PDB file of C-alpha atoms in Angstrom:
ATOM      1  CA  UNK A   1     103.308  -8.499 -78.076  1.00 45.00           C
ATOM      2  CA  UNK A   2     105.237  -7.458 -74.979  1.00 50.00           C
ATOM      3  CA  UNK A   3     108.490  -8.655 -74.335  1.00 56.00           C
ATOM      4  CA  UNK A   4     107.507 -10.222 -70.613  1.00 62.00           C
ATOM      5  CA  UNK A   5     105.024 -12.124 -72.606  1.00 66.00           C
ATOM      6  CA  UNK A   6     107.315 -13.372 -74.944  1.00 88.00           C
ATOM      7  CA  UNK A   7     109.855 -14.647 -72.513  1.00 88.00           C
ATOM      8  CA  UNK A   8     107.479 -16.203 -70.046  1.00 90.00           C
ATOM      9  CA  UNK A   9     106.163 -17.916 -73.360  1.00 92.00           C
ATOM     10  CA  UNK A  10     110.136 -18.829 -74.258  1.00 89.00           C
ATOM     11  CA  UNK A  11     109.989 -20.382 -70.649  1.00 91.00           C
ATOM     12  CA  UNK A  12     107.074 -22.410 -71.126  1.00 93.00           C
ATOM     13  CA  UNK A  13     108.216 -23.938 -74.516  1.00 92.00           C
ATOM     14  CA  UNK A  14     111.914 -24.464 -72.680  1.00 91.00           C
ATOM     15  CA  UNK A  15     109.600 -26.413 -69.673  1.00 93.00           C
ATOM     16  CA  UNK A  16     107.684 -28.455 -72.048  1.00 93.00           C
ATOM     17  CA  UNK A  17     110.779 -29.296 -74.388  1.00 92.00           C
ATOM     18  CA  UNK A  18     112.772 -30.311 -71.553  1.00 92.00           C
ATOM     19  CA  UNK A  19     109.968 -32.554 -69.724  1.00 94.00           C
ATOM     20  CA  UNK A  20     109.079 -34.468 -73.621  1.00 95.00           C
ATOM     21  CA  UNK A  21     112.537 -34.826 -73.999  1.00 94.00           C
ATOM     22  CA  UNK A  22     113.531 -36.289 -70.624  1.00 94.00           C
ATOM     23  CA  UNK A  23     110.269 -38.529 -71.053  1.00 96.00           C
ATOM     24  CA  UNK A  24     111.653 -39.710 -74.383  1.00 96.00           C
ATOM     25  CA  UNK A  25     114.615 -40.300 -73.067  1.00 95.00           C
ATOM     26  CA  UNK A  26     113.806 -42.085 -69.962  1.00 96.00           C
ATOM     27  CA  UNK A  27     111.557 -44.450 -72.272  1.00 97.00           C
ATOM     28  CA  UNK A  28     113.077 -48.037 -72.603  1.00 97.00           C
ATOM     29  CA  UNK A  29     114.130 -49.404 -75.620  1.00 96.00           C
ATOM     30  CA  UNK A  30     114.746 -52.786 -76.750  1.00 96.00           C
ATOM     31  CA  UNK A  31     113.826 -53.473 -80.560  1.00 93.00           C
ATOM     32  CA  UNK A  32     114.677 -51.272 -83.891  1.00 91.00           C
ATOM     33  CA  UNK A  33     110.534 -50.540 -84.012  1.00 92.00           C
ATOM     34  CA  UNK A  34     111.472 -48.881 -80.629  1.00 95.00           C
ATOM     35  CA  UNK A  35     114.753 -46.904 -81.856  1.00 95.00           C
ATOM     36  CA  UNK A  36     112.957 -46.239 -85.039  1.00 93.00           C
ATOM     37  CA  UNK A  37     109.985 -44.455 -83.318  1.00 95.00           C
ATOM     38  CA  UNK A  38     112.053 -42.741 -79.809  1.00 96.00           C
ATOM     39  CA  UNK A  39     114.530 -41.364 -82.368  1.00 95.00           C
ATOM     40  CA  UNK A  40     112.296 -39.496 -84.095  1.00 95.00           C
ATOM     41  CA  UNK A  41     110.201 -38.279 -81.725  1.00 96.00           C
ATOM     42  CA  UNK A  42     113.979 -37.265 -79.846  1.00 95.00           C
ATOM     43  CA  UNK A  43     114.992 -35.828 -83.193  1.00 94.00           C
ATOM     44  CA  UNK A  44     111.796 -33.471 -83.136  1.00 94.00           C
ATOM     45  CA  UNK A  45     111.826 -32.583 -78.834  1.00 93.00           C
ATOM     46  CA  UNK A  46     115.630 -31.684 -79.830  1.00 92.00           C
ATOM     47  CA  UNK A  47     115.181 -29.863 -83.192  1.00 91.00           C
ATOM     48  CA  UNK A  48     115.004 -26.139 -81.405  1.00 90.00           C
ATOM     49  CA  UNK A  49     117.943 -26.045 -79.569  1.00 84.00           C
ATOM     50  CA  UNK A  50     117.720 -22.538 -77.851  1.00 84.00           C
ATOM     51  CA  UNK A  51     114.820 -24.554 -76.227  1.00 86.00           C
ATOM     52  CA  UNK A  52     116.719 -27.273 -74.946  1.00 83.00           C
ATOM     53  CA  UNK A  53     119.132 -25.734 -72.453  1.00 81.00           C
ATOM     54  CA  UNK A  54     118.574 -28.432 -69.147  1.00 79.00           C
ATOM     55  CA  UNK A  55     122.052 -30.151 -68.940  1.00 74.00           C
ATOM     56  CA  UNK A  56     120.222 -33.217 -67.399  1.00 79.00           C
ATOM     57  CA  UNK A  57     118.096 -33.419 -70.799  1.00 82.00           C
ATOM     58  CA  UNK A  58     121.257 -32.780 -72.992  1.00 83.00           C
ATOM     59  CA  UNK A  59     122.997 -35.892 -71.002  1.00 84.00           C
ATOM     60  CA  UNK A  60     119.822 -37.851 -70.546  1.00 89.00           C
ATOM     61  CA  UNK A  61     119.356 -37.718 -74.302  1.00 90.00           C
ATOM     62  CA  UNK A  62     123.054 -38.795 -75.330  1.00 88.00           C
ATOM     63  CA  UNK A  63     122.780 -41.879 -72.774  1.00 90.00           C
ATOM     64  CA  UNK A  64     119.360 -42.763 -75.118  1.00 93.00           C
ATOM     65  CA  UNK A  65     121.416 -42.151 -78.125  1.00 92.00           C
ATOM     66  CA  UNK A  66     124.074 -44.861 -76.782  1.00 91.00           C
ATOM     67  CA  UNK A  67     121.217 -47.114 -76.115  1.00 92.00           C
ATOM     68  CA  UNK A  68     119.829 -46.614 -79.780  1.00 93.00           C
ATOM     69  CA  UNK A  69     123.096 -47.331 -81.681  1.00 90.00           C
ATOM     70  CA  UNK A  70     124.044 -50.032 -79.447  1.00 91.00           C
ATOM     71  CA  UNK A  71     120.226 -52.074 -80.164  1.00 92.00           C
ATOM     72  CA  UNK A  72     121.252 -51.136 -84.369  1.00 89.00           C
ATOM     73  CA  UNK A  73     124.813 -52.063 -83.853  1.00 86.00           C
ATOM     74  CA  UNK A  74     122.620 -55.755 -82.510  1.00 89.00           C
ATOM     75  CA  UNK A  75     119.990 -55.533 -84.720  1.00 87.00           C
ATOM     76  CA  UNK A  76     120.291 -54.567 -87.779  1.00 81.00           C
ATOM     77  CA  UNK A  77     120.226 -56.078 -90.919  1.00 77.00           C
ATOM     78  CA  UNK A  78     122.164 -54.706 -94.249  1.00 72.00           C
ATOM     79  CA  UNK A  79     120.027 -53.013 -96.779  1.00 66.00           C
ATOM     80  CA  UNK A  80     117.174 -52.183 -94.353  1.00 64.00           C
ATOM     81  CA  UNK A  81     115.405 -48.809 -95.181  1.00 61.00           C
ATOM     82  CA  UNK A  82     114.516 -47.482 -92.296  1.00 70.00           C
ATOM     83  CA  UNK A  83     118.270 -47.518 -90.825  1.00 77.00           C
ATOM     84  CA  UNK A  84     119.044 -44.998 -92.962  1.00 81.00           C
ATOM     85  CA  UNK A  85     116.416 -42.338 -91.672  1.00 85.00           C
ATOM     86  CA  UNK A  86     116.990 -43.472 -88.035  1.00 88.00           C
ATOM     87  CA  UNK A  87     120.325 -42.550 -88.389  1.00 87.00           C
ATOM     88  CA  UNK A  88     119.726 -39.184 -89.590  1.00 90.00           C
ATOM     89  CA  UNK A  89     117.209 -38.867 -86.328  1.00 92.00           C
ATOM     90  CA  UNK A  90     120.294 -40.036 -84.331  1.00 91.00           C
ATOM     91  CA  UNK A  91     122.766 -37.412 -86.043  1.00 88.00           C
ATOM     92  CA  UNK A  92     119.725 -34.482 -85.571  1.00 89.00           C
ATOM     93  CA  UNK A  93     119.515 -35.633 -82.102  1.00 91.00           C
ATOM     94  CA  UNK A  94     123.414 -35.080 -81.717  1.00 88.00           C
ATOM     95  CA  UNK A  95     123.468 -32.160 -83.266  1.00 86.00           C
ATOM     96  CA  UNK A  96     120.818 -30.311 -81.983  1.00 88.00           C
ATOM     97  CA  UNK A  97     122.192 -31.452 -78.541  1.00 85.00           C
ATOM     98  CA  UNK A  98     125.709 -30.130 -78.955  1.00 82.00           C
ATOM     99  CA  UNK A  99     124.417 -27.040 -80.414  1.00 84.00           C
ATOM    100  CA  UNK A 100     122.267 -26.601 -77.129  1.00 83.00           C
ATOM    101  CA  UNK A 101     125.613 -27.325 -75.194  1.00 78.00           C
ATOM    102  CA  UNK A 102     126.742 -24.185 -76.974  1.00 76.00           C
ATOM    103  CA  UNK A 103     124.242 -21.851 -76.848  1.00 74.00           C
ATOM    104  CA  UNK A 104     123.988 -22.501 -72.982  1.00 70.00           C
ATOM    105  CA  UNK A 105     127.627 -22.220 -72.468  1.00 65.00           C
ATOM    106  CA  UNK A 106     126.695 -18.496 -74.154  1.00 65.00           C
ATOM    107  CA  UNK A 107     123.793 -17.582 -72.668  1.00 62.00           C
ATOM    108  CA  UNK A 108     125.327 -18.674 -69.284  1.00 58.00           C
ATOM    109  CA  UNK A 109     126.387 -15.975 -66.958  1.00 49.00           C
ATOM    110  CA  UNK A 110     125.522 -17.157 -63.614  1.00 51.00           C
ATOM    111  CA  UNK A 111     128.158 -19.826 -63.751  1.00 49.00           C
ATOM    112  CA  UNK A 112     132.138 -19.276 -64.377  1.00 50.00           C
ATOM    113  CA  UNK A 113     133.089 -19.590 -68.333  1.00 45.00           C
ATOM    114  CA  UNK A 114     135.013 -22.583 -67.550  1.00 41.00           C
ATOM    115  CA  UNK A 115     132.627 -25.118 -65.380  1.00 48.00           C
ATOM    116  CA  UNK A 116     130.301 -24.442 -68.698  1.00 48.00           C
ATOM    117  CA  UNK A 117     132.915 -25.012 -70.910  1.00 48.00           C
ATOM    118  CA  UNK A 118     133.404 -28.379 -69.317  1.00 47.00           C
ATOM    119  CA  UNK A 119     130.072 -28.716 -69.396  1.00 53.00           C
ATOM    120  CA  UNK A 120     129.948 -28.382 -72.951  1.00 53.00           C
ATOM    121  CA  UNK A 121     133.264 -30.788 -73.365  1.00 56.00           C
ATOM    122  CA  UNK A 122     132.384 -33.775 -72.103  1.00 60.00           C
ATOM    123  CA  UNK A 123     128.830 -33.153 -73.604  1.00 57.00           C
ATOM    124  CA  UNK A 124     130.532 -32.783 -76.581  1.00 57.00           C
ATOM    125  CA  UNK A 125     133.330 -36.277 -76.069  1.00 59.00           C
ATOM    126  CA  UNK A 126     130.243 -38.124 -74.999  1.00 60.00           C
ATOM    127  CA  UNK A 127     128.581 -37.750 -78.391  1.00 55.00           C
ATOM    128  CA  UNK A 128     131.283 -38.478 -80.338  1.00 58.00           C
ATOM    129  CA  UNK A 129     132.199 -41.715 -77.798  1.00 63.00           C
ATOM    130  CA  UNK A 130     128.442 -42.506 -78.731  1.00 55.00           C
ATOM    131  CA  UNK A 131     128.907 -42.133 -82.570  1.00 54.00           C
ATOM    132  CA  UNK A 132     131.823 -44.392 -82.617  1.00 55.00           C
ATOM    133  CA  UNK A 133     134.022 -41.502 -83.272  1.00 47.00           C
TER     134      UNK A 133
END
């Protein structure tokens, strides 16, 4: 396959990630059912993260990851099953975002080192403010 090919096709996959994931994100939320099912479909739009590199996703999908804890935090009962793999969506869904922080911090070269590093910064304090670290 030629390389052209391959990166138009890199570009596609980065368009379609970032549109699912902003739709995912933009989606409203109100009940667990709804953080149950938005987290993992987040947790799979946000599993390749050299895919992901749109800071408006990346901030987009820690606001939705605020909005998901704070409906558990309301919500949720002890000993309920499905908490358990929600919460691993929601830590996927931070990590995979943080990561694609990073790599676009890296691959950036259009923009100084330190307005990505920023970037990547309050990214980074955001998702942590989110996880209640």
């Amino acid at each position: 396959m030629e390389s052209g090919q391959t990166a138009r096709e890199l570009m596609d996959r980065r368009e379609i990630r970032e549109n699912v994931t902003q739709a995912l994100a933009s989606l409203p939320m109100s009940s667990l059912l709804d953080v149950d099912q938005i987290s993992s479909a987040l947790s799979q739009s946000t599993a390749v993260s050299s895919e992901l590199v749109c800071e408006n996703c990346q901030e987009k999908v820690l606001e939705a990851v605020g909005k998901m804890i704070h409906i558990m935090k309301e919500q949720m009962s002890p000993g309920v099953l499905s908490a358990v793999e929600t919460g691993r969506n929601i830590l996927n869904i931070i990590g995979s975002t943080l990561a694609a922080v990073s790599e676009s911090v890296s691959a950036s070269s259009s923009h100084p080192a330190y307005s990505g590093t920023l970037h990547a910064s309050t990214v980074a304090r955001s998702a942590l403010g989110h996880a209640g670290a």
